[in-house]
PDB file of C-alpha atoms and ligand atoms in Angstrom:
ATOM      1  CA  MET A   2      -6.312 -10.159 -26.270  1.00 36.00           C
ATOM      2  CA  SER A   3      -7.128 -11.754 -22.976  1.00 38.00           C
ATOM      3  CA  LEU A   4      -4.713 -11.610 -20.149  1.00 38.00           C
ATOM      4  CA  PRO A   5      -4.514 -14.283 -17.489  1.00 39.00           C
ATOM      5  CA  THR A   6      -5.848 -13.164 -14.173  1.00 39.00           C
ATOM      6  CA  SER A   7      -4.187 -13.933 -10.902  1.00 39.00           C
ATOM      7  CA  SER A   8      -5.017 -17.343  -9.514  1.00 39.00           C
ATOM      8  CA  SER A   9      -4.254 -16.370  -5.960  1.00 39.00           C
ATOM      9  CA  ALA A  10      -7.001 -16.393  -3.360  1.00 37.00           C
ATOM     10  CA  PRO A  11      -8.584 -13.152  -2.141  1.00 38.00           C
ATOM     11  CA  THR A  12      -6.151 -11.397   0.144  1.00 39.00           C
ATOM     12  CA  THR A  13      -8.615  -9.718   2.466  1.00 39.00           C
ATOM     13  CA  ALA A  14      -9.294 -12.738   4.710  1.00 40.00           C
ATOM     14  CA  SER A  15      -6.138 -14.747   4.710  1.00 41.00           C
ATOM     15  CA  PRO A  16      -4.800 -15.503   8.175  1.00 42.00           C
ATOM     16  CA  ALA A  17      -2.315 -18.108   6.981  1.00 42.00           C
ATOM     17  CA  PRO A  18       1.330 -17.162   6.876  1.00 44.00           C
ATOM     18  CA  THR A  19       2.468 -16.436   3.357  1.00 45.00           C
ATOM     19  CA  ALA A  20       5.106 -19.139   3.370  1.00 47.00           C
ATOM     20  CA  ALA A  21       2.584 -21.860   4.111  1.00 48.00           C
ATOM     21  CA  ALA A  22       0.027 -20.625   1.607  1.00 49.00           C
ATOM     22  CA  SER A  23       1.901 -21.508  -1.540  1.00 50.00           C
ATOM     23  CA  PRO A  24       0.223 -24.626  -2.973  1.00 56.00           C
ATOM     24  CA  ARG A  25       2.995 -25.563  -5.350  1.00 58.00           C
ATOM     25  CA  PRO A  26       6.622 -24.782  -6.044  1.00 55.00           C
ATOM     26  CA  ALA A  27       7.282 -21.712  -8.123  1.00 57.00           C
ATOM     27  CA  ALA A  28       7.488 -22.562 -11.798  1.00 64.00           C
ATOM     28  CA  VAL A  29       8.578 -20.170 -14.492  1.00 70.00           C
ATOM     29  CA  ALA A  30       5.455 -19.518 -16.503  1.00 84.00           C
ATOM     30  CA  ALA A  31       5.702 -19.105 -20.247  1.00 93.00           C
ATOM     31  CA  PRO A  32       5.787 -15.383 -20.983  1.00 96.00           C
ATOM     32  CA  ASN A  33       2.677 -14.122 -22.731  1.00 97.00           C
ATOM     33  CA  GLN A  34       2.395 -11.374 -25.322  1.00 97.00           C
ATOM     34  CA  ALA A  35       1.918  -8.627 -22.754  1.00 98.00           C
ATOM     35  CA  GLU A  36       5.022  -9.701 -20.847  1.00 98.00           C
ATOM     36  CA  LEU A  37       7.093  -9.845 -24.018  1.00 98.00           C
ATOM     37  CA  LEU A  38       5.887  -6.377 -24.977  1.00 98.00           C
ATOM     38  CA  ASP A  39       6.741  -5.125 -21.511  1.00 98.00           C
ATOM     39  CA  PHE A  40      10.219  -6.627 -21.869  1.00 98.00           C
ATOM     40  CA  VAL A  41      10.910  -5.023 -25.255  1.00 98.00           C
ATOM     41  CA  ARG A  42       9.630  -1.687 -23.945  1.00 98.00           C
ATOM     42  CA  ARG A  43      11.879  -1.779 -20.883  1.00 98.00           C
ATOM     43  CA  THR A  44      14.841  -2.953 -22.941  1.00 98.00           C
ATOM     44  CA  ALA A  45      14.352  -0.205 -25.534  1.00 98.00           C
ATOM     45  CA  ALA A  46      14.459   2.342 -22.720  1.00 98.00           C
ATOM     46  CA  ASP A  47      17.991   1.193 -21.800  1.00 98.00           C
ATOM     47  CA  THR A  48      19.816   3.835 -23.800  1.00 97.00           C
ATOM     48  CA  ASP A  49      23.277   2.424 -23.038  1.00 97.00           C
ATOM     49  CA  LEU A  50      22.258  -0.986 -24.370  1.00 97.00           C
ATOM     50  CA  ILE A  51      20.667   0.489 -27.483  1.00 97.00           C
ATOM     51  CA  ALA A  52      23.754   2.595 -28.129  1.00 97.00           C
ATOM     52  CA  SER A  53      25.980  -0.489 -27.792  1.00 96.00           C
ATOM     53  CA  LEU A  54      24.568  -2.136 -30.924  1.00 97.00           C
ATOM     54  CA  PRO A  55      27.074  -1.928 -33.779  1.00 97.00           C
ATOM     55  CA  LEU A  56      25.498  -0.253 -36.807  1.00 97.00           C
ATOM     56  CA  ASP A  57      26.452  -1.024 -40.393  1.00 97.00           C
ATOM     57  CA  PRO A  58      25.218   1.120 -43.272  1.00 95.00           C
ATOM     58  CA  GLN A  59      25.440  -1.921 -45.556  1.00 94.00           C
ATOM     59  CA  GLY A  60      23.129  -4.254 -43.723  1.00 95.00           C
ATOM     60  CA  ARG A  61      21.221  -5.203 -40.631  1.00 95.00           C
ATOM     61  CA  THR A  62      23.086  -5.962 -37.423  1.00 96.00           C
ATOM     62  CA  TRP A  63      21.858  -7.880 -34.414  1.00 95.00           C
ATOM     63  CA  VAL A  64      22.773  -8.903 -30.908  1.00 96.00           C
ATOM     64  CA  ARG A  65      21.115 -11.747 -29.031  1.00 95.00           C
ATOM     65  CA  LEU A  66      19.600 -10.816 -25.691  1.00 96.00           C
ATOM     66  CA  GLU A  67      18.388 -12.816 -22.729  1.00 95.00           C
ATOM     67  CA  GLY A  68      14.604 -12.695 -22.942  1.00 96.00           C
ATOM     68  CA  PRO A  69      12.249 -13.317 -20.010  1.00 96.00           C
ATOM     69  CA  GLY A  70      11.177 -16.863 -19.162  1.00 96.00           C
ATOM     70  CA  GLY A  71      13.445 -18.522 -21.719  1.00 95.00           C
ATOM     71  CA  SER A  72      12.228 -16.397 -24.627  1.00 97.00           C
ATOM     72  CA  GLU A  73      14.406 -15.505 -27.588  1.00 96.00           C
ATOM     73  CA  ALA A  74      15.245 -11.827 -27.827  1.00 97.00           C
ATOM     74  CA  TRP A  75      17.194  -9.659 -30.237  1.00 96.00           C
ATOM     75  CA  LEU A  76      18.411  -6.146 -30.678  1.00 97.00           C
ATOM     76  CA  ILE A  77      18.342  -5.316 -34.388  1.00 97.00           C
ATOM     77  CA  GLY A  78      19.812  -2.409 -36.329  1.00 97.00           C
ATOM     78  CA  TRP A  79      18.201  -1.410 -39.631  1.00 97.00           C
ATOM     79  CA  PRO A  80      20.024   0.814 -42.077  1.00 98.00           C
ATOM     80  CA  PRO A  81      17.848   2.987 -44.325  1.00 98.00           C
ATOM     81  CA  GLY A  82      16.012   0.945 -46.949  1.00 97.00           C
ATOM     82  CA  THR A  83      16.355  -2.472 -45.325  1.00 97.00           C
ATOM     83  CA  GLY A  84      13.581  -4.899 -44.460  1.00 96.00           C
ATOM     84  CA  THR A  85      12.853  -8.477 -43.554  1.00 95.00           C
ATOM     85  CA  GLY A  86      10.655  -9.601 -46.414  1.00 95.00           C
ATOM     86  CA  TRP A  87       7.428 -11.447 -45.648  1.00 97.00           C
ATOM     87  CA  HIS A  88       7.756 -14.210 -43.053  1.00 95.00           C
ATOM     88  CA  ASP A  89       5.973 -15.806 -40.141  1.00 94.00           C
ATOM     89  CA  HIS A  90       7.039 -17.163 -36.754  1.00 91.00           C
ATOM     90  CA  ALA A  91       5.286 -20.527 -36.670  1.00 88.00           C
ATOM     91  CA  GLU A  92       3.844 -21.235 -33.229  1.00 90.00           C
ATOM     92  CA  SER A  93       5.720 -18.491 -31.420  1.00 94.00           C
ATOM     93  CA  VAL A  94       4.096 -15.391 -30.022  1.00 96.00           C
ATOM     94  CA  GLY A  95       6.163 -12.255 -29.919  1.00 97.00           C
ATOM     95  CA  ALA A  96       6.564  -8.538 -29.524  1.00 98.00           C
ATOM     96  CA  PHE A  97       8.800  -5.878 -30.963  1.00 98.00           C
ATOM     97  CA  LEU A  98       9.272  -2.195 -30.415  1.00 98.00           C
ATOM     98  CA  THR A  99      11.175   0.575 -32.140  1.00 98.00           C
ATOM     99  CA  ALA A 100      13.891   1.984 -29.892  1.00 98.00           C
ATOM    100  CA  SER A 101      15.136   4.641 -32.288  1.00 98.00           C
ATOM    101  CA  GLY A 102      14.252   5.748 -35.779  1.00 98.00           C
ATOM    102  CA  GLU A 103      11.030   4.517 -37.332  1.00 98.00           C
ATOM    103  CA  LEU A 104       9.875   1.165 -38.679  1.00 98.00           C
ATOM    104  CA  LYS A 105       6.911   0.150 -40.768  1.00 98.00           C
ATOM    105  CA  GLU A 106       5.132  -3.145 -40.367  1.00 98.00           C
ATOM    106  CA  ASN A 107       2.991  -4.645 -43.119  1.00 98.00           C
ATOM    107  CA  SER A 108       0.983  -7.582 -41.836  1.00 98.00           C
ATOM    108  CA  LEU A 109      -1.861  -9.883 -42.800  1.00 97.00           C
ATOM    109  CA  ALA A 110      -5.015 -10.075 -40.725  1.00 95.00           C
ATOM    110  CA  ALA A 111      -5.500 -13.713 -41.657  1.00 91.00           C
ATOM    111  CA  ARG A 112      -4.201 -17.067 -40.571  1.00 88.00           C
ATOM    112  CA  LEU A 113      -2.407 -19.004 -43.275  1.00 89.00           C
ATOM    113  CA  PRO A 114      -2.755 -22.763 -43.731  1.00 88.00           C
ATOM    114  CA  ALA A 115       0.180 -24.412 -41.985  1.00 81.00           C
ATOM    115  CA  ASP A 116       1.291 -26.791 -44.708  1.00 84.00           C
ATOM    116  CA  GLY A 117       0.393 -28.261 -48.041  1.00 90.00           C
ATOM    117  CA  TRP A 118       0.531 -25.173 -50.234  1.00 93.00           C
ATOM    118  CA  LYS A 119       3.066 -23.340 -52.324  1.00 96.00           C
ATOM    119  CA  THR A 120       1.127 -20.296 -53.438  1.00 97.00           C
ATOM    120  CA  LEU A 121      -1.869 -18.699 -51.859  1.00 96.00           C
ATOM    121  CA  GLU A 122      -4.204 -16.048 -53.203  1.00 96.00           C
ATOM    122  CA  LEU A 123      -4.985 -13.603 -50.449  1.00 96.00           C
ATOM    123  CA  SER A 124      -8.427 -12.141 -50.133  1.00 95.00           C
ATOM    124  CA  GLU A 125      -8.904  -8.392 -50.265  1.00 93.00           C
ATOM    125  CA  LYS A 126      -8.857  -6.213 -47.175  1.00 93.00           C
ATOM    126  CA  ILE A 127      -6.573  -8.331 -45.025  1.00 96.00           C
ATOM    127  CA  ASP A 128      -3.568  -6.040 -45.345  1.00 97.00           C
ATOM    128  CA  ARG A 129      -2.647  -4.029 -42.294  1.00 97.00           C
ATOM    129  CA  GLU A 130      -0.006  -1.382 -41.996  1.00 97.00           C
ATOM    130  CA  ARG A 131       1.457   0.486 -39.059  1.00 97.00           C
ATOM    131  CA  GLN A 132       4.173   3.003 -38.507  1.00 98.00           C
ATOM    132  CA  LEU A 133       6.146   2.456 -35.344  1.00 98.00           C
ATOM    133  CA  THR A 134       8.097   5.461 -34.171  1.00 98.00           C
ATOM    134  CA  ALA A 135      10.516   5.350 -31.250  1.00 98.00           C
ATOM    135  CA  GLY A 136       8.763   3.929 -28.204  1.00 98.00           C
ATOM    136  CA  GLN A 137       6.001   2.284 -30.229  1.00 98.00           C
ATOM    137  CA  GLY A 138       5.687  -1.447 -30.675  1.00 98.00           C
ATOM    138  CA  ARG A 139       3.259  -4.298 -30.866  1.00 98.00           C
ATOM    139  CA  ALA A 140       2.706  -7.814 -29.671  1.00 98.00           C
ATOM    140  CA  PHE A 141       1.477 -10.603 -31.924  1.00 97.00           C
ATOM    141  CA  GLY A 142       0.023 -14.076 -31.625  1.00 95.00           C
ATOM    142  CA  ARG A 143       0.860 -17.373 -33.252  1.00 93.00           C
ATOM    143  CA  HIS A 144       1.122 -17.568 -37.018  1.00 90.00           C
ATOM    144  CA  HIS A 145       1.563 -13.830 -37.390  1.00 94.00           C
ATOM    145  CA  VAL A 146       2.651 -12.970 -40.957  1.00 96.00           C
ATOM    146  CA  HIS A 147       4.449  -9.719 -41.582  1.00 97.00           C
ATOM    147  CA  GLU A 148       7.337  -7.790 -42.996  1.00 97.00           C
ATOM    148  CA  VAL A 149       9.197  -5.034 -41.194  1.00 97.00           C
ATOM    149  CA  LEU A 150      10.899  -2.202 -43.047  1.00 97.00           C
ATOM    150  CA  ASN A 151      12.951   0.884 -42.419  1.00 98.00           C
ATOM    151  CA  GLU A 152      11.692   3.118 -45.186  1.00 98.00           C
ATOM    152  CA  SER A 153      13.740   6.113 -44.155  1.00 98.00           C
ATOM    153  CA  LEU A 154      16.221   7.359 -46.722  1.00 97.00           C
ATOM    154  CA  THR A 155      18.608   8.701 -44.113  1.00 97.00           C
ATOM    155  CA  GLU A 156      17.971   7.386 -40.607  1.00 97.00           C
ATOM    156  CA  HIS A 157      19.050   4.129 -39.022  1.00 98.00           C
ATOM    157  CA  ALA A 158      16.448   2.386 -36.873  1.00 98.00           C
ATOM    158  CA  VAL A 159      17.003   0.115 -33.878  1.00 98.00           C
ATOM    159  CA  SER A 160      14.405  -2.246 -32.447  1.00 98.00           C
ATOM    160  CA  VAL A 161      14.015  -4.876 -29.744  1.00 98.00           C
ATOM    161  CA  HIS A 162      12.269  -8.221 -30.408  1.00 98.00           C
ATOM    162  CA  ALA A 163      11.214 -11.134 -28.210  1.00 97.00           C
ATOM    163  CA  TYR A 164       9.645 -14.486 -29.110  1.00 97.00           C
ATOM    164  CA  TYR A 165       8.305 -17.373 -27.102  1.00 97.00           C
ATOM    165  CA  PRO A 166       8.842 -20.212 -27.571  1.00 95.00           C
ATOM    166  CA  PRO A 167      12.244 -19.503 -29.150  1.00 94.00           C
ATOM    167  CA  LEU A 168      11.742 -19.587 -32.899  1.00 90.00           C
ATOM    168  CA  PRO A 169      11.781 -23.171 -34.193  1.00 84.00           C
ATOM    169  CA  GLN A 170      11.515 -21.996 -37.779  1.00 86.00           C
ATOM    170  CA  ILE A 171      10.655 -19.064 -39.992  1.00 90.00           C
ATOM    171  CA  ARG A 172       8.772 -19.473 -43.246  1.00 93.00           C
ATOM    172  CA  ARG A 173       9.730 -16.898 -45.853  1.00 95.00           C
ATOM    173  CA  TYR A 174       7.417 -15.710 -48.603  1.00 97.00           C
ATOM    174  CA  SER A 175       7.542 -13.610 -51.713  1.00 97.00           C
ATOM    175  CA  ARG A 176       4.525 -11.609 -52.660  1.00 97.00           C
ATOM    176  CA  SER A 177       3.189 -10.402 -55.962  1.00 97.00           C
ATOM    177  CA  GLY A 178      -0.058  -8.506 -55.645  1.00 95.00           C
ATOM    178  CA  GLN A 179      -2.435 -10.771 -53.737  1.00 96.00           C
ATOM    179  CA  VAL A 180      -0.393 -13.915 -54.326  1.00 97.00           C
ATOM    180  CA  LEU A 181       1.860 -15.138 -51.573  1.00 97.00           C
ATOM    181  CA  ARG A 182       4.455 -17.739 -52.448  1.00 97.00           C
ATOM    182  CA  LEU A 183       6.327 -19.898 -49.946  1.00 96.00           C
ATOM    183  CA  GLU A 184      10.017 -19.540 -50.759  1.00 96.00           C
ATOM    184  CA  SER A 185      11.915 -21.210 -47.957  1.00 94.00           C
ATOM    185  CA  VAL A 186      11.766 -22.543 -44.455  1.00 91.00           C
ATOM    186  CA  GLU A 187      14.631 -21.400 -42.274  1.00 88.00           C
ATOM    187  CA  ARG A 188      15.680 -23.087 -39.090  1.00 82.00           C
ATOM    188  CA  PRO A 189      17.679 -21.492 -36.302  1.00 70.00           C
ATOM    189  CA  GLU A 190      21.007 -22.753 -37.619  1.00 68.00           C
ATOM    190  CA  ASP A 191      20.360 -20.840 -40.839  1.00 68.00           C
ATOM    191  CA  TRP A 192      20.236 -17.433 -39.213  1.00 59.00           C
ATOM    192  CA  GLN A 193      22.811 -17.639 -36.459  1.00 50.00           C
TER     193      GLN A 193
HETATM  194 FE1  FE2 B 221       9.083 -11.171 -37.729  1.00 51.61          FE
END
């Protein structure tokens, strides 16, 4: 992952007053993966906020948060045994981090064709798996395909998520062995 470097001029020989040195008005830059990960990490450390999420043993719960730079952010509660199913996030980049409990992420180290297919046979060795205990998270790029699960039999998990741009759609898949099948395309109004 490459991070943008500062575009400012060297600071060692700059006699100009700071106020006159700004070449353009401040614009809010699109948050990158590192900034989204930083946001979810800081948010997960806010124990009062994490504790404020209502938990339901019957299903996932969520609260919308204000993400940085216009990003979409969520606090999500996962009862034991719940998961998202396989999905992607279209053109959005994102990050998520476990605040309490433990989550598992299964992901694909491959980019899927955008359109024009209903089933896809995955090649071998593209499956990735990670356990994310409290304080652990990850960022991801465009077209990331994954499922997130709380495999605990007893413990609730809580996590923080951020996406930019805000999710225009989610494609949902079922999976049987190495065959991935596109099941539905959800738009924001479907999951409010
Ligand atoms: Fe996701």
